[in-house]
């Protein structure tokens, strides 16, 4: 039996790392074998690409960013996600295809049809879609304030102006409206415990009893 593939999506400062960790702990406690991973990254090769994609000072064209994220994803799929799912184990992944469509498609390319189609074509070639996507919804201004209060080094995308992050929020909104069965929107402006309880009740409906 194939395992459950759950992805988390959202803008900056939505609380994805906290919530993926809490869900991983809750499912493990219930006796499920679950892998917690992230993108870009999640395998040694993809983590090396992550450094280049997020922190290299060299500019990268929009299409190059799409293909770099997809190259990292291919390695992550081949070395971790697909083998785990094939063994019947579940995978929780912090960001996946929807982030590419939103950041590179709606954010950088401002939703141009040609660019969205390019991303969708490569996505189709990788041929792996999540069973469930949790979209953590926070106003971009609140997300930006959370990132600023966290401190530390900022990546290529966090450095973008607020208008970019508003396009990201609108892009996720568009995807959630297009695919309401797969993408479940959760209000992430509440306390971590409230958000985690909502997520667990959504996920429980997808797990074999
Ligand atoms: P994060 O670890 O905070 O989620 O940072 C990853 C950054 O990479 C975040 O700004 C979103 C961005 N990103 C893309 O632009 N495209 C992608 O396909 C993925 C997976 C992430």
PDB file of N, CA and C in Angstrom, residues 20 35-39 41-43 76 80-81 91-95:
ATOM      1  N   UNK A  20       4.845  21.347  10.908  1.00  0.00           N
ATOM      2  CA  UNK A  20       5.246  20.048  10.355  1.00  0.00           C
ATOM      3  C   UNK A  20       5.829  19.188  11.488  1.00  0.00           C
ATOM      4  N   UNK A  35       8.019  10.259   7.622  1.00  0.00           N
ATOM      5  CA  UNK A  35       9.261  10.999   7.382  1.00  0.00           C
ATOM      6  C   UNK A  35       8.929  12.483   7.324  1.00  0.00           C
ATOM      7  N   UNK A  36       9.757  13.289   8.005  1.00  0.00           N
ATOM      8  CA  UNK A  36       9.577  14.740   7.965  1.00  0.00           C
ATOM      9  C   UNK A  36      10.703  15.318   7.105  1.00  0.00           C
ATOM     10  N   UNK A  37      10.350  16.058   6.078  1.00  0.00           N
ATOM     11  CA  UNK A  37      11.380  16.575   5.184  1.00  0.00           C
ATOM     12  C   UNK A  37      10.961  17.948   4.649  1.00  0.00           C
ATOM     13  N   UNK A  38      11.841  18.566   3.832  1.00  0.00           N
ATOM     14  CA  UNK A  38      11.548  19.935   3.383  1.00  0.00           C
ATOM     15  C   UNK A  38      12.098  20.171   1.993  1.00  0.00           C
ATOM     16  N   UNK A  39      11.594  21.249   1.370  1.00  0.00           N
ATOM     17  CA  UNK A  39      12.146  21.675   0.076  1.00  0.00           C
ATOM     18  C   UNK A  39      12.357  23.190   0.071  1.00  0.00           C
ATOM     19  N   UNK A  41      15.501  20.961  -0.723  1.00  0.00           N
ATOM     20  CA  UNK A  41      16.380  20.184   0.153  1.00  0.00           C
ATOM     21  C   UNK A  41      15.793  18.824   0.423  1.00  0.00           C
ATOM     22  N   UNK A  42      16.124  18.255   1.575  1.00  0.00           N
ATOM     23  CA  UNK A  42      15.546  16.983   1.992  1.00  0.00           C
ATOM     24  C   UNK A  42      16.395  15.760   1.671  1.00  0.00           C
ATOM     25  N   UNK A  43      17.359  15.898   0.762  1.00  0.00           N
ATOM     26  CA  UNK A  43      18.324  14.821   0.476  1.00  0.00           C
ATOM     27  C   UNK A  43      19.674  15.527   0.361  1.00  0.00           C
ATOM     28  N   UNK A  76      15.306  14.689  -4.469  1.00  0.00           N
ATOM     29  CA  UNK A  76      14.561  14.431  -3.227  1.00  0.00           C
ATOM     30  C   UNK A  76      13.534  13.316  -3.440  1.00  0.00           C
ATOM     31  N   UNK A  80      14.408   9.909  -1.525  1.00  0.00           N
ATOM     32  CA  UNK A  80      13.697   9.789  -0.243  1.00  0.00           C
ATOM     33  C   UNK A  80      12.191   9.555  -0.393  1.00  0.00           C
ATOM     34  N   UNK A  81      11.500  10.484  -1.095  1.00  0.00           N
ATOM     35  CA  UNK A  81      10.025  10.464  -1.041  1.00  0.00           C
ATOM     36  C   UNK A  81       9.434   9.217  -1.701  1.00  0.00           C
ATOM     37  N   UNK A  91       4.917  10.585   4.263  1.00  0.00           N
ATOM     38  CA  UNK A  91       5.909  11.653   4.160  1.00  0.00           C
ATOM     39  C   UNK A  91       5.206  12.993   4.384  1.00  0.00           C
ATOM     40  N   UNK A  92       5.816  13.810   5.267  1.00  0.00           N
ATOM     41  CA  UNK A  92       5.354  15.187   5.460  1.00  0.00           C
ATOM     42  C   UNK A  92       6.439  16.083   4.881  1.00  0.00           C
ATOM     43  N   UNK A  93       6.109  16.878   3.897  1.00  0.00           N
ATOM     44  CA  UNK A  93       7.127  17.706   3.243  1.00  0.00           C
ATOM     45  C   UNK A  93       6.767  19.187   3.366  1.00  0.00           C
ATOM     46  N   UNK A  94       7.707  19.969   3.921  1.00  0.00           N
ATOM     47  CA  UNK A  94       7.563  21.409   4.071  1.00  0.00           C
ATOM     48  C   UNK A  94       7.889  22.052   2.714  1.00  0.00           C
ATOM     49  N   UNK A  95       6.869  22.401   1.963  1.00  0.00           N
ATOM     50  CA  UNK A  95       6.897  22.972   0.603  1.00  0.00           C
ATOM     51  C   UNK A  95       7.104  21.883  -0.455  1.00  0.00           C
TER      52      UNK A  95
END
